[in-house]
Amino acid sequence: MSAISVGQAVVLGVVEGVTEFLPVSSTGHLKIAEGLMDIPVDDKSVVGFSAVIQVGAIAAVLVYFFKDIKRIVSAWFRGLGNREERYHHDYKFAWWVIAATIPIVLVGLAAKPLIDGPLASLWVVAGSLIVGSGVMWCADQMGRHKRGEDDTSFKDAMWVGCSQILALLFPGFSRSGATMSTALVLDLDRVAATRLSFFLGIPALTGAGIYELKDALGAGVGAAPLAVGTIVSFVVAYASIAWLLKFVAKHSFNAFVIYRIVIGAGLLGLLATGALNA
């Protein structure tokens, strides 16, 4: 039997699609949902399933930002053969995304036993949700929000890219939350911080999904739940992206901070009373 049913895959696909790009931790929410449905959060196939359905959310980014991605990729290819094109911001930005992805790949491979084991605990998720909310609030208050997307530099990309490691090691911290917070500290405005988070997430999350596919299929998750979860994730994530970009253009991140604290405290309560298995 599959470790995850089609019905459970639908639920997890919705959770993934809603939370992947919101700064609330998709991994944390997936683990909470898995725990509530009595799915073992540290099962190898379940960890693989969670990584694979992220590809659906990434596909939503590719579709939503197709024109931007096409422009950046085209500039990169032109720059490979034309020296003058290498001064174009889009060409340099493409290389920055590649370079900023290397740290999380190296840490992900080196720390995989910890990530799939002790760090998969819901206790870690609860603590990371709360600590991450404090980091996000401080970053939003500290940032001067004066720099746009065209003002980003290699240093910005590397700092933001490296911050993804926090979410990798501490599920619940949130990849989006970590990257957006770092971008805000670097004085990018909220829309630029959000878009940079999206672009830097494409190679990291796509690579993780492809890498984990063999574990998800080979260790107990059927092809049908994987397909359903990925498709649902894509549809819901597309809507979530559109909503988030409109929201951050006019609002602070305070609503996400409060939400994370409430969810983290509630999760601690469920774990402490034994209502939920870590």
Coordinates of C-alpha atoms in Angstrom, one line a residue:
M1 CA 0.0 0.0 0.0
S2 CA 1.1 3.6 -0.6
A3 CA 2.3 5.4 2.5
I4 CA 0.1 8.3 1.4
S5 CA -3.4 8.0 -0.1
V6 CA -4.8 10.1 -3.0
G7 CA -7.1 11.9 -0.5
Q8 CA -4.2 12.7 1.7
A9 CA -2.2 13.8 -1.3
V10 CA -4.9 16.4 -2.2
V11 CA -4.8 17.8 1.3
L12 CA -1.0 18.0 1.3
G13 CA -1.0 19.5 -2.2
V14 CA -3.3 22.3 -1.0
V15 CA -1.1 22.9 2.1
E16 CA 2.1 23.0 -0.1
G17 CA 0.5 25.3 -2.7
V18 CA -0.7 27.8 -0.1
T19 CA 2.4 27.9 2.1
E20 CA 5.4 27.3 -0.3
F21 CA 5.8 31.0 -1.1
L22 CA 4.2 32.6 1.9
P23 CA 6.7 33.3 4.7
V24 CA 5.0 30.7 7.0
S25 CA 7.0 27.5 6.3
S26 CA 5.6 25.0 3.8
T27 CA 7.7 22.3 5.3
G28 CA 6.4 23.0 8.8
H29 CA 2.8 23.1 7.7
L30 CA 3.3 19.8 5.7
K31 CA 4.7 18.1 8.7
I32 CA 1.9 19.4 10.9
A33 CA -0.7 18.2 8.4
E34 CA 1.1 14.8 8.1
G35 CA 1.1 14.5 11.9
L36 CA -2.6 15.3 12.1
M37 CA -3.3 12.6 9.5
D38 CA -1.1 10.1 11.3
I39 CA 1.5 10.0 8.5
P40 CA 5.0 9.5 9.9
V41 CA 6.9 12.8 9.3
D42 CA 10.3 11.1 9.3
D43 CA 9.4 8.3 6.9
K44 CA 11.8 8.3 3.9
S45 CA 9.0 8.1 1.3
V46 CA 7.0 10.9 3.1
V47 CA 10.0 13.2 3.1
G48 CA 10.5 12.4 -0.6
F49 CA 6.8 13.1 -1.3
S50 CA 7.0 16.5 0.3
A51 CA 10.0 17.4 -1.8
V52 CA 8.5 16.2 -5.0
I53 CA 5.2 18.1 -4.7
Q54 CA 7.2 21.3 -4.3
V55 CA 7.9 20.9 -8.0
G56 CA 4.3 21.7 -8.6
A57 CA 4.7 25.0 -6.8
I58 CA 7.9 25.7 -8.7
A59 CA 6.1 25.1 -11.9
A60 CA 3.6 27.7 -10.9
V61 CA 6.5 30.2 -10.5
L62 CA 7.8 29.3 -14.0
V63 CA 4.4 29.9 -15.5
Y64 CA 3.6 33.1 -13.5
F65 CA 7.0 34.7 -14.2
F66 CA 7.5 33.2 -17.7
K67 CA 8.2 36.5 -19.3
D68 CA 10.8 37.5 -16.7
I69 CA 12.5 34.1 -16.7
K70 CA 12.6 34.0 -20.5
R71 CA 14.2 37.5 -20.5
I72 CA 16.8 36.5 -17.9
V73 CA 17.6 33.1 -19.6
S74 CA 17.9 34.7 -23.0
A75 CA 20.2 37.4 -21.7
W76 CA 22.4 34.6 -20.1
F77 CA 22.7 32.7 -23.4
R78 CA 23.4 35.9 -25.3
G79 CA 26.1 36.8 -22.8
L80 CA 27.8 33.4 -23.2
G81 CA 28.6 34.3 -26.8
N82 CA 28.7 38.1 -26.7
R83 CA 31.0 40.0 -24.4
E84 CA 29.0 43.2 -24.5
E85 CA 25.9 41.4 -23.3
R86 CA 27.7 40.4 -20.2
Y87 CA 27.3 43.9 -18.8
H88 CA 23.5 43.5 -18.9
H89 CA 21.9 43.1 -15.4
D90 CA 19.8 40.1 -16.5
Y91 CA 22.9 38.2 -17.6
K92 CA 24.7 38.9 -14.3
F93 CA 21.5 38.1 -12.3
A94 CA 21.3 34.6 -14.0
W95 CA 24.8 33.8 -12.8
W96 CA 24.0 35.2 -9.3
V97 CA 21.1 32.8 -9.0
I98 CA 23.3 29.9 -10.0
A99 CA 26.1 30.9 -7.5
A100 CA 23.6 31.6 -4.7
T101 CA 22.2 28.1 -5.1
I102 CA 25.5 26.3 -4.5
P103 CA 25.7 26.7 -0.7
I104 CA 22.2 25.2 -0.1
V105 CA 23.1 22.2 -2.4
L106 CA 26.3 21.5 -0.5
V107 CA 24.7 21.8 2.9
G108 CA 21.7 19.8 1.8
L109 CA 23.8 16.8 0.6
A110 CA 26.1 17.0 3.7
A111 CA 23.4 17.3 6.3
K112 CA 20.8 15.0 4.7
P113 CA 20.8 12.4 7.5
L114 CA 20.1 15.2 10.1
I115 CA 17.5 16.8 7.9
D116 CA 15.6 13.6 7.3
G117 CA 16.1 12.4 10.9
P118 CA 16.3 14.5 14.2
L119 CA 15.6 17.8 12.5
A120 CA 12.3 16.5 11.1
S121 CA 10.8 16.6 14.6
L122 CA 7.7 18.7 15.1
W123 CA 9.4 20.2 18.2
V124 CA 11.9 21.7 15.8
V125 CA 9.1 23.0 13.6
A126 CA 7.3 24.7 16.5
G127 CA 10.5 26.4 17.8
S128 CA 11.5 27.5 14.3
L129 CA 8.1 29.0 13.6
I130 CA 8.3 31.2 16.6
V131 CA 12.0 32.1 16.3
G132 CA 11.6 32.8 12.6
S133 CA 8.7 35.1 13.3
G134 CA 10.9 37.2 15.5
V135 CA 13.6 37.4 12.8
M136 CA 11.0 38.4 10.2
W137 CA 9.5 41.2 12.4
C138 CA 13.0 42.6 13.2
A139 CA 13.9 42.5 9.5
D140 CA 10.7 44.3 8.4
Q141 CA 11.3 47.0 11.1
M142 CA 15.1 47.4 10.3
G143 CA 14.8 47.5 6.5
R144 CA 14.5 50.8 4.8
H145 CA 12.6 49.4 1.8
K146 CA 14.4 51.8 -0.6
R147 CA 16.0 49.4 -3.2
G148 CA 14.1 47.9 -6.1
E149 CA 14.8 44.7 -8.1
D150 CA 17.1 46.5 -10.5
D151 CA 19.3 47.5 -7.6
T152 CA 20.2 44.0 -6.5
S153 CA 23.8 42.9 -6.5
F154 CA 25.9 39.8 -6.3
K155 CA 26.3 40.3 -2.6
D156 CA 22.5 40.5 -2.2
A157 CA 21.9 37.3 -4.1
M158 CA 24.6 35.4 -2.1
W159 CA 23.3 36.6 1.3
V160 CA 19.7 35.8 0.4
G161 CA 20.7 32.4 -1.2
C162 CA 22.7 31.4 1.8
S163 CA 19.8 32.2 4.1
Q164 CA 17.8 29.3 2.6
I165 CA 20.1 27.0 4.6
L166 CA 18.2 28.1 7.8
A167 CA 15.0 26.7 6.4
L168 CA 16.7 23.5 5.2
L169 CA 18.2 22.8 8.6
F170 CA 15.2 24.0 10.7
P171 CA 11.9 23.1 9.1
G172 CA 9.4 25.7 10.3
F173 CA 11.8 28.6 9.8
S174 CA 10.5 29.0 6.2
R175 CA 12.6 29.4 3.1
S176 CA 10.5 32.3 2.0
G177 CA 10.6 33.9 5.4
A178 CA 14.4 33.5 5.6
T179 CA 15.1 34.9 2.2
M180 CA 12.6 37.8 2.4
S181 CA 13.9 38.7 5.8
T182 CA 17.5 38.8 4.6
A183 CA 16.5 40.9 1.6
L184 CA 14.7 43.3 3.8
V185 CA 17.7 43.7 6.0
L186 CA 19.6 44.5 2.8
D187 CA 17.1 47.4 2.3
L188 CA 15.2 45.9 -0.6
D189 CA 11.6 46.8 -0.7
R190 CA 9.0 44.2 0.0
V191 CA 8.0 43.4 -3.6
A192 CA 11.7 43.1 -4.7
A193 CA 12.4 40.9 -1.7
T194 CA 9.5 38.7 -2.5
R195 CA 10.4 38.4 -6.2
L196 CA 14.0 37.6 -5.4
S197 CA 12.9 34.9 -3.0
F198 CA 10.8 33.4 -5.9
F199 CA 13.7 33.4 -8.4
L200 CA 16.2 31.9 -5.9
G201 CA 13.8 29.2 -5.0
I202 CA 13.5 27.8 -8.5
P203 CA 16.8 25.9 -8.8
A204 CA 16.9 24.8 -5.2
L205 CA 13.4 23.4 -4.9
T206 CA 13.4 21.9 -8.4
G207 CA 16.7 20.1 -7.6
A208 CA 15.4 18.8 -4.3
G209 CA 12.2 17.5 -5.9
I210 CA 14.1 15.6 -8.7
Y211 CA 16.7 14.3 -6.1
E212 CA 13.9 12.9 -3.8
L213 CA 11.7 11.4 -6.6
K214 CA 13.5 8.1 -6.4
D215 CA 12.9 7.8 -2.6
A216 CA 9.3 8.8 -2.9
L217 CA 8.5 6.2 -5.5
G218 CA 10.9 3.5 -4.4
A219 CA 10.1 3.7 -0.7
G220 CA 6.3 3.5 -0.6
V221 CA 4.5 6.4 -2.3
G222 CA 2.5 5.5 -5.4
A223 CA 2.6 7.4 -8.6
A224 CA -1.0 8.4 -8.4
P225 CA -0.7 10.3 -5.0
L226 CA 2.5 12.0 -6.3
A227 CA 0.8 13.1 -9.5
V228 CA -2.3 14.4 -7.7
G229 CA -0.3 16.2 -5.0
T230 CA 1.9 17.9 -7.5
I231 CA -1.0 19.0 -9.7
V232 CA -3.0 20.4 -6.8
S233 CA 0.2 22.1 -5.5
F234 CA 0.6 23.8 -8.9
V235 CA -2.9 25.2 -9.1
V236 CA -3.0 26.5 -5.5
A237 CA 0.5 27.9 -5.6
Y238 CA -0.3 30.0 -8.7
A239 CA -3.2 31.7 -6.9
S240 CA -1.0 32.1 -3.8
I241 CA 1.8 33.8 -5.8
A242 CA -0.7 36.3 -7.4
W243 CA -2.2 37.1 -4.0
L244 CA 1.1 37.5 -2.2
L245 CA 2.6 40.0 -4.6
K246 CA -0.5 42.2 -4.3
F247 CA -0.5 41.9 -0.5
V248 CA 3.2 42.8 0.1
A249 CA 2.9 45.9 -2.2
K250 CA 0.6 47.5 0.4
H251 CA 1.1 45.7 3.7
S252 CA 3.9 44.8 6.1
F253 CA 4.7 41.2 7.2
N254 CA 3.1 41.6 10.6
A255 CA 0.1 39.4 9.7
F256 CA 2.5 36.5 8.9
V257 CA 4.5 37.1 12.1
I258 CA 1.3 36.9 14.2
Y259 CA 0.1 33.8 12.4
R260 CA 3.4 32.0 12.8
I261 CA 3.5 32.7 16.5
V262 CA -0.1 31.4 17.0
I263 CA 0.6 28.2 15.0
G264 CA 3.9 27.6 16.7
A265 CA 2.4 28.1 20.2
G266 CA -0.5 25.9 19.3
L267 CA 1.8 23.2 18.0
L268 CA 3.9 23.3 21.2
G269 CA 0.7 22.9 23.2
L270 CA -0.4 19.8 21.1
L271 CA 3.0 18.2 21.5
A272 CA 3.3 19.0 25.2
T273 CA -0.1 17.4 25.9
G274 CA 0.6 14.4 23.8
A275 CA -2.3 15.2 21.4
L276 CA 0.2 15.1 18.5
N277 CA 3.2 12.8 18.0
A278 CA 6.4 14.6 17.3

